[in-house]
Amino acid sequence: MGGAQAAGDGAVPVRVSNRPGKSAFVILCDHASNFIPAEFGTLGLDAADRVSHIAWDPGALAVSQRLAAALGATLVESGISRLVADCNRPMDAPDLVPEISERTAIPGNRGLAPEERKRRLALAHEPYHAAIEELIGERLAARRETKLIAVHSFTPVYKGVARPWQVGVIHDDDMRLAEPVLAALSTGGDIVVGDNEPYSPADRVYYTLERHARSRELPCVMIEIRNDEIRDERGQREWADLLAGILASTAEKGMSGRAVRWRSSAGQAGLQK
């Protein structure tokens, strides 16, 4: 489970597993796959780059699968590499279709015509978010409690700077899930935990949760695990088990963090549904 995870023999933009799952949690894996459809060739990258963190979040899918299984939760995973189109970026983000990632240029993404950019989004970005929209719509119509957990991984060293955190909890001012998760991870002091590290919503990495959870005032949190922690099956299992226990505990005890009404980047209050 620690190797490269392609999307199968064809370009499958999204997979939904255990759709009728009984859990209130829905697990999202935005960067689950490093699969680049054949029509794009290699995007001008060598084999090492195509399995590195610039192409996907190594280990994140395996953790997501184990976490979903432990909780009895539905899992939604992307099936196409973030190098084709990044499912966790807004439409105006410069790295929505990245021309450079960290220090690596992506020749196949350079100077794309608007029509090609639009085609990329229709192939990867739009189906992923449409699947999440449909799933949440079904759950809310059935009056099912719904909480979104986005699982990511991050590289231990970025642009030459070491990142000390083993795990990061990414959140905005809605702390209903983030607060108890941060507290549980920090108990005992044996895990180096980042509070909005190595990223925060200000870095525009919170798009999926803003679009699907915050706009509906659903509880949500993003969990970033340093990818050397989950490079093998043992690490993936240990982190999934730890997170499953923490999330199950929040469900039993209730969420202690405060709920704050969401406002979009344009300053308008999000819709409550």
Backbone as a ProteinNet text record, in pm:
[ID]
protein_1_A
[PRIMARY]
MGGAQAAGDGAVPVRVSNRPGKSAFVILCDHASNFIPAEFGTLGLDAADRVSHIAWDPGALAVSQRLAAALGATLVESGISRLVADCNRPMDAPDLVPEISERTAIPGNRGLAPEERKRRLALAHEPYHAAIEELIGERLAARRETKLIAVHSFTPVYKGVARPWQVGVIHDDDMRLAEPVLAALSTGGDIVVGDNEPYSPADRVYYTLERHARSRELPCVMIEIRNDEIRDERGQREWADLLAGILASTAEKGMSGRAVRWRSSAGQAGLQK
[TERTIARY]
81.3	0	84.4	217.1	302.6	352.7	327.8	380.8	291.4	331.6	253	113.7	15.7	-124	-182.3	-193.7	-255.1	-405.2	-475	-620.4	-673.8	-590.6	-636.9	-593	-662.9	-622.2	-667.1	-760.6	-809.2	-819.2	-860.3	-871.5	-1001.5	-994.2	-1110.1	-1096.9	-1175.1	-1150.8	-1188.3	-1277.6	-1322.9	-1376.8	-1353.9	-1413	-1482.9	-1599.8	-1672.9	-1687.8	-1635.8	-1640.7	-1732	-1804	-1894.4	-1991.7	-2058	-2151.9	-2257	-2312.8	-2413.9	-2355.3	-2225.3	-2161	-2241.4	-2245.9	-2329.7	-2268.2	-2139.3	-2070.9	-2115.5	-2108.2	-2130.6	-2013.9	-1897.1	-1778.8	-1778	-1732.8	-1702	-1554.8	-1477.5	-1334.6	-1308.8	-1230.9	-1196.8	-1046.3	-1005.6	-863.2	-843.7	-809.1	-799.6	-685.1	-577.3	-454.7	-419.3	-517.9	-503.5	-415.1	-405.7	-344.5	-239	-138.2	-38.9	-63.1	-181.9	-213.5	-223.7	-146.9	-152.3	-206.5	-323.5	-379.8	-282.3	-287.3	-191	-188.3	-300	-304.6	-209.9	-168.4	-76.8	68.4	92.1	227.8	283.7	404.2	469	467.9	404.6	407.6	550.8	640.8	780.4	859.8	805.7	871	932.4	1037.7	1096.3	1016.9	1052.7	975.9	978.8	1093.5	1104.6	1009.9	1000	909.1	764	731.4	592.2	544.7	636.8	595.1	628.3	675.8	713.2	592.6	614.3	505.9	447.6	516.9	459.7	342.6	334.2	230.7	108.2	125.6	16.5	58.2	-20.6	15.2	47.5	175.9	211.1	158.8	98.9	48.3	-90	-137.6	-265.3	-383.2	-381.9	-493.9	-499	-384	-382.6	-434.6	-394.2	-446.1	-596.1	-638.8	-781.2	-864.2	-814.6	-887.7	-900.4	-792.6	-795.5	-883.7	-874.2	-954.1	-1102.5	-1138.3	-1278.5	-1329.6	-1247.5	-1288.7	-1309	-1219.4	-1229.5	-1353.7	-1391.7	-1506	-1637.3	-1630.3	-1750.3	-1797.2	-1700.9	-1731.1	-1722.8	-1789.2	-1776.2	-1644	-1579.5	-1453.9	-1472	-1429.4	-1425.2	-1279.4	-1230.7	-1090	-1077	-984.1	-954.5	-879	-887.9	-822.6	-720.5	-696	-602.2	-504.8	-380.5	-274.8	-306	-262.1	-273.2	-194.2	-103.3	-27.8	-114.9	-221.7	-315.8	-408.3	-465.1	-545.2	-557.7	-534.8	-535	-676.1	-732.9	-871.3	-889.7	-781.9	-793.2	-747.6	-775	-742	-862.2	-883.6	-991.9	-959	-1059.6	-1046.4	-941.1	-916.2	-820.4	-682.4	-658.6	-528.4	-422.8	-305.6	-200.8	-153.2	-168.5	-125.3	-241.5	-352.9	-464	-416.8	-346.7	-272.7	-128.7	-47.3	82	184.5	251.3	363.6	494.4	496.2	610.3	558.6	620.7	584	710.7	711.7	832.9	938.7	1040.6	1143.1	1145.6	1040.6	1035.8	942.7	996.7	914.4	837	713.1	629.3	608.6	694	689	553.2	485.4	357.9	244.8	268.3	165.3	195.5	305.8	348.4	266.2	213.9	146.6	23.4	-57.3	-177.4	-277.8	-340.1	-448.6	-569	-654.4	-772.3	-858.8	-868.7	-951	-893	-759.8	-695.9	-709	-694.5	-711.2	-853	-950.5	-1089.9	-1111.5	-1047.2	-1060.2	-1001.2	-889	-827.1	-922.9	-986.2	-1077.5	-1198.1	-1247.8	-1362.4	-1326.8	-1200.9	-1156.6	-1137.7	-1079.5	-1037.2	-1108.1	-1109.8	-1156.6	-1308.7	-1378.9	-1524.6	-1591.5	-1551.1	-1616.1	-1594.4	-1476.5	-1447.1	-1541.4	-1554	-1639	-1787.3	-1823.9	-1963.5	-2001.3	-1909.3	-1936.6	-1954.8	-1873.2	-1887.6	-2019.7	-2052.7	-2179.8	-2297.6	-2294.6	-2405.1	-2416.3	-2303.5	-2303.7	-2357.7	-2308.8	-2355	-2502.7	-2543.9	-2685.3	-2773.8	-2732.2	-2807.9	-2815.3	-2701.5	-2696.5	-2782.7	-2773.7	-2851.7	-3000.8	-3035.1	-3176.3	-3232.7	-3147	-3187.6	-3169.9	-3134	-3113.1	-3004.8	-2900.4	-2789.2	-2683.1	-2636.9	-2526.9	-2404.8	-2336.7	-2225.5	-2109.9	-1991.7	-1869	-1761.7	-1690.2	-1592.3	-1450.2	-1373.8	-1234	-1151.7	-1064.7	-975.8	-839.4	-788.7	-660.7	-556.8	-445.5	-334.7	-203.5	-97.3	37.2	126.5	236.2	328.5	471.8	556.9	696.2	775.9	869.7	945.7	1033.9	1077.8	1163.5	1105.2	1082.8	1025.3	1115.2	1164.6	1256.9	1374.5	1424.4	1541.8	1516.5	1392	1357.7	1290.9	1349.9	1293.2	1165.4	1070.2	943.1	938.6	933.9	943.8	815.5	702.4	574.7	555.2	508.6	471	331	249.2	112.4	69.3	-13.6	-70.1	-221.8	-283.9	-429.7	-462.7	-528.8	-554.7	-702.1	-727.3	-864.1	-875.5	-999.9	-1024.1	-1079.8	-1168.7	-1216.4	-1328.8	-1371	-1462.8	-1378	-1381.5	-1293.4	-1364.2	-1484.9	-1562	-1489	-1423.2	-1344.1	-1196.6	-1145.9	-1002.2	-958	-1037.9	-997	-980.3	-1078.4	-1057.6	-951.5	-936.7	-833.1	-695	-676.3	-548.9	-517.5	-616.9	-595.4	-555.6	-623.9	-595	-457.2	-421.3	-290.1	-177.2	-203.9	-100.8	-86.1	-180.8	-175.2	-51.4	25.2	144.5	270.6	256.6	371.5	468.8	430.8	523.9	505.9	409.3	387.7	406.4	484.2	502.9	387	298.3	172.8	177.4	139.9	130.3	-13	-35.5	-166.6	-163	-232.7	-222.7	-78.4	-9.7	122.5	122.4	191.4	275.2	198.3	66.1	-18.2	-131.3	-196.9	-319.9	-414.8	-541.4	-633.5	-587.6	-504.9	-452.7	-367.4	-315.3	-236.1	-323.6	-454	-551.9	-548.1	-526.8	-525	-650.1	-748.7	-867.8	-990.1	-966.4	-1073.8	-1182.9	-1144.4	-1245.9	-1336.8	-1278.4	-1359.4	-1438.6	-1382.6	-1459.8	-1581.4	-1560.5	-1668.7	-1779.3	-1741.8	-1841.6	-1886.1	-1800.3	-1835.8	-1867.8	-1776.5	-1795.8	-1914.8	-1938.3	-2052.3	-2185.5	-2184.1	-2305	-2298.5	-2193.3	-2169.7	-2163.2	-2102.5	-2077.9	-1942.5	-1929.7	-1799.7	-1697.5	-1574.2	-1471.9	-1333.6	-1237	-1097.3	-1010.7	-893.5	-794.5	-680.6	-641.8	-531.4	-417.7	-301.9	-181.2	-80.4	-40.4	57.6	188.1	299.8	428.5	451.3	487.5	479.1	583.3	690.1	782.1	723.1	618.5	548	459.8	420.9	323.8	376.6	507.5	567.4	548.7	513.5	493.6	362.6	328.4	198.5	186.4	295.8	290.3	254.6	322	293.2	152.4	107.9	-27.6	-130.9	-107.8	-200.5	-200.8	-82.6	-74.5	-142.9	-120.4	-183.6	-334.3	-376.9	-521	-588.7	-526.6	-584.9	-591.3	-483.9	-481.6	-591.3	-600.7	-700.7	-842.4	-861.3	-994.7	-1039.3	-948.1	-982.2	-1016.7	-939.7	-964.3	-1098.5	-1125.1	-1250	-1370.4	-1357.2	-1467	-1494.7	-1389	-1405.1	-1478.6	-1449.6	-1520.9	-1668.8	-1699.2	-1839.9	-1911.9	-1842.1	-1903	-1919	-1815.9	-1814.6	-1879	-1895.1	-1941.4	-1822.8	-1845.1	-1738	-1729	-1607.4	-1590.5	-1561.6	-1515.2	-1476	-1594.7	-1567.8	-1674.7	-1709.5	-1836.1	-1882.2	-1891.3	-1839.3	-1840.5	-1902.6	-1995	-2061.3	-1959.1	-1963.1	-1864.7	-1895.2	-1787.3	-1798.8	-1708	-1758.6	-1678.5	-1568.1	-1476.4	-1366.4	-1416.2	-1537.8	-1596.1	-1663.9	-1663.7	-1718.8	-1866.3	-1925.3	-2067.6	-2085.4	-2183.7	-2207.6	-2240.6	-2184.5	-2214.1	-2357.6	-2410	-2547.2	-2555.8	-2657.9	-2682.4	-2787.8	-2751.4	-2843.4	-2866.6
-121.4	0	126	110.2	227.2	275.2	200.6	240	338.6	369.6	463.4	407.1	493	450.8	513.6	435.8	486.3	467.9	525.7	519.5	403.7	304.2	190.6	202.4	133	128	249.8	325.6	441.9	561.6	672.9	797.4	796.2	749.6	748.5	868.9	973.3	1097.1	1092.5	1000.8	998	859.7	818.1	694.6	724.2	666	675.5	534	511.3	379.1	382.3	272.7	258.6	376	401.7	514.5	510.8	394	391.9	384.7	411.3	401.5	468.7	406.4	454	570.1	592	695.6	835.5	927.7	1069.1	1126.8	1062.8	1114.2	1075	1168	1141.3	1175.6	1080.6	1098.9	1141.9	1247.3	1299.5	1289.8	1240.8	1233.6	1303.2	1431.9	1516.7	1477.1	1428.5	1399.4	1251.7	1166.2	1022.8	952.3	1003.9	929.2	1011.1	940.7	1004.2	968.5	918.4	874.1	991.9	983.6	1082.9	1012.1	1050.1	984	985.5	880.5	862.5	980.3	1048.1	1159.9	1273.2	1278	1383.4	1337.5	1212.9	1161.3	1165.3	1217.1	1228.2	1370.8	1462.3	1605.4	1659	1585.1	1627.3	1595.2	1511.6	1478.7	1339.3	1319.5	1186	1099.2	971.6	875.9	909.6	956.7	989.6	1102.4	1204	1315.4	1269.3	1175.1	1131.9	1044.6	1000.8	928.8	1008.1	1129.9	1212.7	1290.4	1367.7	1443.3	1550.7	1588.5	1690.7	1634.6	1501.3	1438.2	1396.6	1379.1	1329	1343.9	1290.4	1288.4	1144.3	1106.3	967.3	922.1	805.2	746.9	792	902.6	958.5	867.5	805.9	719	596.5	535.4	416.8	450	564	606.4	631.9	698.9	729	601.7	502.8	376.6	306	301	235.9	313.6	445.2	529.4	511.9	514.3	496.3	359.4	256.8	122.1	113.6	175.1	169.9	241.5	349.5	429.9	386.2	301.7	269.8	388.3	466.8	593.4	580.5	670.5	683.2	751.7	706.6	765.3	815.8	939	994.7	1023.9	968.4	986.2	1033.8	1122.1	1164.4	1053.3	1049.9	943.5	990.8	1120.7	1177.1	1268.1	1265.5	1341.7	1490.2	1549.5	1694	1770.6	1704.5	1770.4	1799	1722.2	1747.2	1862.1	1856.3	1964.6	1933.5	2033.1	2012.7	2030	1920.9	1923.4	2007	2043.2	2121.7	2265.8	2320.3	2459.1	2529.2	2657	2733.6	2768.1	2814	2836.7	2940.7	3035.4	3141.9	3117.8	3000.5	2972.3	2952	3010.9	2994.2	2850.2	2770.4	2631	2533.7	2583.9	2495.2	2392.8	2441	2355.5	2404.3	2342.9	2402.4	2397.3	2508.9	2511.5	2479	2495.6	2459.3	2411.6	2307.5	2257.3	2244.2	2311.4	2329.2	2389.4	2310.9	2365	2292.9	2214.6	2134	2196.6	2229.6	2280.6	2165.2	2192.8	2093	2137.5	2092	2141.2	2123.5	2012.2	1985.8	2075.7	2156.5	2249.3	2393.7	2415.6	2552.4	2614.2	2733.6	2811.7	2746	2682	2615.8	2717.3	2684.2	2766.8	2754.8	2858.6	2852.3	2729.1	2687.8	2571.4	2443.5	2432	2314	2313.7	2429.7	2440.4	2398	2445.2	2410.3	2259.7	2199.4	2055.9	1977.6	2025	1959.8	1960.3	2073.7	2085.2	1993.2	1984.9	1898.1	1750.9	1717.1	1579.2	1537.9	1625.5	1585.3	1659.5	1790.9	1875	1868.8	1889.3	1898.9	1767.8	1652.1	1527.3	1497.1	1529.6	1504.8	1585	1711.9	1795.8	1767.4	1728.7	1691.2	1568.4	1473.9	1353.5	1387.1	1478.4	1519.2	1592.3	1682.2	1755.8	1659.4	1560.8	1465.3	1385.9	1340.2	1261.9	1342.1	1463.2	1545.7	1579.4	1608.1	1635.4	1519.7	1398	1279.1	1267.6	1289.4	1274.1	1378.8	1502	1607.7	1590.6	1543.5	1518.2	1409.3	1315.3	1207.3	1246.7	1373.5	1428.2	1350.8	1316.2	1244.4	1342.4	1322.3	1403	1382.2	1491.7	1483.1	1571.3	1510.6	1581.2	1540.9	1637.6	1609.2	1611.5	1508.2	1496.2	1484	1580.3	1574	1524.2	1420.8	1360.4	1390.6	1447.4	1482.6	1436	1440	1421.5	1532.3	1557.9	1664	1614.7	1676.1	1635.2	1685	1603.8	1644.2	1766.8	1789.4	1904.2	1974.8	2105.3	2182.6	2301.8	2306.4	2412.4	2426	2311.1	2307.7	2329.6	2351.5	2378.6	2255.2	2205.3	2088	2125.6	2034.5	2055.2	1961.1	2015.5	1931.1	1858	1904	1848.3	1708.6	1618.6	1485.8	1486.9	1575.3	1588	1733	1780.1	1913.7	1907.5	1992.4	2004.3	2140.3	2138.3	2260.2	2295.9	2422.5	2465	2615.5	2661.7	2805.6	2835.9	2933.5	2970.7	2881.3	2782.7	2680.8	2570.8	2563.3	2473.9	2349.1	2321.2	2211.6	2077.2	2050.2	1927.8	1952.2	2065.7	2091.5	2093.5	2155.7	2170	2034.9	1945.5	1815.9	1730.1	1740.7	1663.3	1713.1	1844.6	1901.2	1857.9	1865.3	1829.5	1683.3	1596	1452.8	1418.8	1478.1	1451.2	1503.5	1610.7	1673.9	1609	1524.9	1460	1371.3	1389.1	1307.9	1369.8	1458.9	1532.1	1451.9	1330.6	1249.4	1264.8	1345.1	1374.4	1524.2	1561	1702.5	1743.5	1825.1	1859.8	2004.6	2027.9	2163.2	2211.8	2328.2	2393.8	2490.9	2455.5	2528.1	2534.1	2420.8	2398.5	2259.2	2241.5	2336.7	2430.8	2421	2509.3	2562.9	2665.8	2715.8	2753.5	2779	2821.3	2945.9	3029.2	3148	3111.4	2988.6	2941.1	2887.6	2896.1	2854.3	2703.5	2630.4	2484.2	2423.2	2505.6	2461.5	2459.4	2459.4	2478.3	2372.7	2245.5	2139.7	2154.4	2181.1	2194.9	2325.1	2431.9	2556.4	2536.6	2469.3	2452.2	2360.9	2252.2	2150.4	2149.1	2190.4	2187.1	2325.2	2418.2	2550.2	2621.9	2606.1	2672	2621.5	2502.4	2443.6	2443.5	2498	2500.2	2359.6	2269.6	2133.8	2129	2055	2041.2	1978.9	2027.5	1975.5	2003.4	1928.1	1952.6	1885.6	1944.2	1883.6	1828.8	1706.2	1643.1	1617.5	1675.6	1661.9	1576.4	1464.4	1375.7	1382.7	1400.3	1403.6	1268.7	1270.9	1146.1	1040.8	1079.3	975.1	894.7	947.2	875.1	763.4	775.1	681.5	620.9	601.3	547.3	396	330.1	185.6	148.4	20.9	-25.4	-7.4	-28.4	-13.4	129.7	226.2	365.8	405.3	357.5	388.3	332.1	210.4	147.1	220.6	255.3	321.3	457.4	534.3	666.3	655.6	561.4	544	501.6	410.1	364.9	479	557.4	670.3	770.6	807	906.2	852.4	725	666.3	673	643.3	650.8	791.6	887.7	1027.4	1074.2	1044.4	1090.3	1020.4	892.1	821.4	881.4	922.5	984.5	1117.2	1195.8	1323.4	1298.4	1189.5	1158.2	1118.4	1046.2	1000.5	1113.7	1197.8	1302	1432	1446.3	1573.8	1661.9	1759	1846.6	1967.8	1995.8	2102	2237.8	2239.7	2367	2452.2	2577.9	2671.5	2666.2	2690	2700.4	2847.6	2881.2	3019.4	3021.5	3113.4	3122.3	3156.8	3079.7	3093.5	3214	3278.2	3382.3	3346.9	3365.4	3336.3	3439.1	3414.6	3508.1	3643.4	3647.4	3774.4	3847.1	3783.5	3848.8	3826	3735.5	3707.7	3584.1	3585.4	3470.7	3348.1	3235.2	3110.6	3067	2986.8	2939.9	2831.8	2837.9	2733.5	2639.4	2511.7	2414.8	2300.4
0	0	0	7.9	16.2	-117.4	-229.9	-358.6	-428.8	-555.8	-634.8	-657.5	-652.4	-663.7	-788.6	-896.1	-1017.5	-1009	-1107.2	-1106.3	-1188.6	-1213.7	-1290.5	-1435	-1524.3	-1663.8	-1742.6	-1692.9	-1764.5	-1673.6	-1731.5	-1655.6	-1575.9	-1454.3	-1364.8	-1273.5	-1292.4	-1218.1	-1071.6	-1034.1	-894.9	-862.6	-739.9	-689.8	-557.9	-540.2	-414.1	-359.9	-240.3	-177.7	-55.6	-35.4	80.2	88.5	-22.1	-27.6	83.3	117.8	224.8	364.9	380.3	511.3	621.4	737.8	848.1	925.4	909.5	987	946.5	1041.7	1010	931.5	939.5	871.5	724.3	641.7	501.5	483.3	431.8	413.4	269.2	252.4	120.1	99.7	-16.2	-50.1	-184.4	-178.3	-297.3	-389.4	-331.6	-408	-394.7	-422.2	-397.3	-498.9	-620.3	-730	-804	-855.8	-942.6	-1089.2	-1120.6	-1256.4	-1352.7	-1460.9	-1568.3	-1691.7	-1741.4	-1859	-1976.5	-2057.9	-2166.6	-2262.5	-2278.2	-2373.1	-2335.9	-2210	-2165.9	-2163.8	-2204.1	-2200.5	-2059.4	-2047.6	-1916.2	-1863.9	-1937.6	-1905.8	-1903.7	-1968.7	-1974.1	-1849.6	-1762.5	-1635.6	-1640.7	-1562.2	-1555.7	-1458.1	-1455.2	-1375.2	-1227.2	-1178.6	-1035.7	-997.6	-1082.1	-1053.5	-1052.8	-1139.1	-1152.4	-1036.9	-951.8	-830.8	-704.4	-721.1	-606.1	-554.7	-450.1	-387.3	-477.8	-585	-673.2	-752.9	-764.5	-846.2	-766.5	-634.7	-549.8	-405.3	-313.9	-171.7	-133.3	-136.9	-107.6	28.9	29.7	154.2	195.2	139	185.1	153	35	-0.1	90.6	116.2	202.5	341.9	396	526.7	517.3	410.9	393.2	386	313	300.3	434.7	508.3	639.6	737.7	731.8	820.5	791.3	663.3	625.5	669.7	651.9	692.3	843.3	919.2	1065.6	1116.5	1050.1	1093.8	1030.1	927.4	851.2	770	719.6	652.4	501.1	433.3	288.7	256.4	149.5	102.9	-39	-63.7	-199	-231	-341	-377.3	-521.7	-544.6	-680.8	-751.8	-884.9	-959.9	-1060	-1065.7	-1163.2	-1090.6	-1134	-1067.9	-1059.4	-950.6	-931.8	-1036.7	-1108.2	-1214.6	-1336.1	-1354.1	-1464	-1426.3	-1308	-1249.8	-1101.7	-1018.6	-873.6	-819.8	-768.7	-721.2	-595.2	-528.2	-404.7	-425.9	-543.2	-571.2	-634.3	-598.1	-660	-804.6	-876.3	-1019.6	-1055.9	-967.4	-999.5	-939.3	-884.4	-822.9	-931	-915.8	-1017	-1030.5	-924.4	-930.3	-950	-1001	-1035.9	-1139.5	-1241.2	-1334.7	-1326.3	-1242.3	-1207	-1320.4	-1342.3	-1436	-1365.1	-1234.1	-1152.2	-1017.4	-963.8	-831.9	-749.7	-635.6	-556.8	-648.2	-689.6	-779.7	-913.5	-939.7	-1061.2	-1163.6	-1280.7	-1390	-1452.5	-1494.3	-1559.6	-1703.8	-1795.6	-1933.5	-2000	-1971.6	-2036.6	-1991.6	-1889.1	-1841	-1877.5	-1946	-1972.3	-2085.4	-2060.6	-2164	-2222.6	-2139.7	-2190.4	-2243.2	-2355.8	-2408	-2314.9	-2309.4	-2222.4	-2248.1	-2375.6	-2407.8	-2347.4	-2349.7	-2292.4	-2140.8	-2082.2	-1937	-1896.8	-1972.4	-1945.4	-1960.5	-2059.9	-2081.4	-1964.5	-1913.1	-1797.4	-1677.7	-1655.4	-1541.5	-1559.2	-1682.7	-1710.1	-1691.2	-1713.4	-1699.8	-1554.8	-1473.7	-1339.5	-1226.9	-1234.2	-1124.1	-1108.9	-1218.1	-1211	-1169.6	-1223.4	-1179.4	-1031.4	-981.5	-840	-751.8	-780.6	-696.2	-718.8	-840.5	-865.3	-782.7	-770.2	-691.3	-543.7	-493	-352.7	-332.4	-424.6	-416.4	-412.8	-500.9	-507.6	-378	-327.8	-204.4	-86.9	-70.8	41.4	25.4	-96.8	-120.9	-78	-110.6	-70.3	81.8	146.7	291.9	361.8	316.2	381.2	354.3	234.4	203.9	294.9	333.1	423.9	570.3	594.1	728.7	804.9	731.8	793.6	841.1	962.9	1014.2	924.3	890.6	796.3	841	851.2	888	787.2	734	629.7	684.8	650	689.1	561.3	534.4	418.7	464.8	398.6	436.7	329.2	372.7	283.4	344.6	263.6	317.3	263.9	335.7	293.6	298.6	218.4	209.2	330.4	380.9	500.1	479.7	356.2	325.5	204.3	216	105.6	77.1	-46.1	-88.2	8.5	51.4	136.9	284.2	322.7	462.9	522.9	631.9	699.5	772.8	771	840.4	960.2	1080.1	1199.7	1235.6	1185.7	1230	1171.9	1253.8	1205	1145.2	1195.3	1147.2	1165	1074.2	1085.7	1082.9	1162.4	1164.3	1104.8	990.4	914.1	929.7	961.5	991.5	973.9	963.7	969.8	1108.7	1120.1	1253.3	1305.6	1228.9	1279.7	1343.6	1475.4	1550.7	1602.8	1555.3	1613.3	1606.2	1496.2	1486.1	1514.9	1469.1	1483.5	1629.1	1715.8	1855.7	1925.7	1920.6	1986.5	1919	1787.8	1719.2	1759.6	1762.4	1807.7	1950.5	2037.4	2178	2192	2119.9	2130.8	2075.3	1962.4	1903.5	1991.8	2064.9	2147.6	2284.5	2323.2	2454.5	2464.4	2569.1	2589.6	2535.7	2439.1	2388.7	2305.1	2261.5	2183.8	2033.8	1990.8	1849.2	1828.9	1727.8	1695.4	1604.9	1658.2	1591.1	1544.4	1420.3	1367.8	1369.7	1426	1422.6	1305.5	1196.7	1070	1019.8	1033.6	976.7	912.4	800.5	728.2	636.5	636.6	556	642	590.2	651.2	538.5	570.1	465.3	390	453.6	385.1	264.4	262.1	148.4	35.7	52.7	-47.9	-72	35.3	27.4	90.6	119.9	192.8	101.3	-28.7	-125.6	-113.9	-110	-106.5	14.5	130	251.3	251.4	198.5	187.6	97.8	-12.6	-110.3	-59	4.6	37.3	183.1	274.2	416.7	470.3	455.9	515.8	455	326	261.9	316	375.5	435.3	588	642.7	787.2	846.2	771	819.5	889.8	998.1	1063.9	968.6	975.5	885.7	941.5	892.7	926.9	820.8	796.4	708.3	793.6	765	837.1	739.3	768.2	686.6	763	705.7	769.4	690.6	759.6	689.6	622.3	494.5	418.7	454.9	525.7	571.7	687.6	749	855.7	799.9	673.2	614.8	484.9	480.6	358.6	346.1	456.8	451.1	519.8	507.2	557.7	708.5	779.5	924.7	963.7	903.8	935.9	896.8	782.1	736.7	833.3	878.5	973	1106.7	1156.5	1286.6	1284.5	1178.3	1171.5	1150.5	1068	1047.7	1177.5	1250.4	1376.9	1478.2	1485.5	1579.1	1545.7	1418.8	1378.1	1393.1	1363.7	1379.6	1524.7	1616.3	1758	1802	1752.6	1788.8	1733.9	1607.5	1546.6	1608.7	1636.9	1703.4	1840.3	1908.7	2040.5	2030.8	1926.6	1911.1	1886.3	1815.7	1789.1	1917.3	2005.2	2130.2	2231.2	2241.1	2343.7	2297.2	2167	2113.9	2081.4	1996.1	1950.3	2041	2089.3	2188.2	2126.8	2003.5	1942.7	1905.2	1881	1849	1700.6	1671.3	1533.5	1496.7	1380.8	1333.7	1195.7	1175.5	1045.6	938.8	830.2	723.5	635.9	591.6	490.1	374	254.2	136.3	122.7	29.2	7.7	-39.5	-92.3	-134.5	-19.7	98.7	217	237.6	158.4	173.6	260.3	346.3	434	351.1	390.9	322.5	349	256.1	269	375	454.9	554.4	499.4	493.8	434.7	530.2
[MASK]
+++++++++++++++++++++++++++++++++++++++++++++++++++++++++++++++++++++++++++++++++++++++++++++++++++++++++++++++++++++++++++++++++++++++++++++++++++++++++++++++++++++++++++++++++++++++++++++++++++++++++++++++++++++++++++++++++++++++++++++++++++++++++++++++++++++++++++++++++

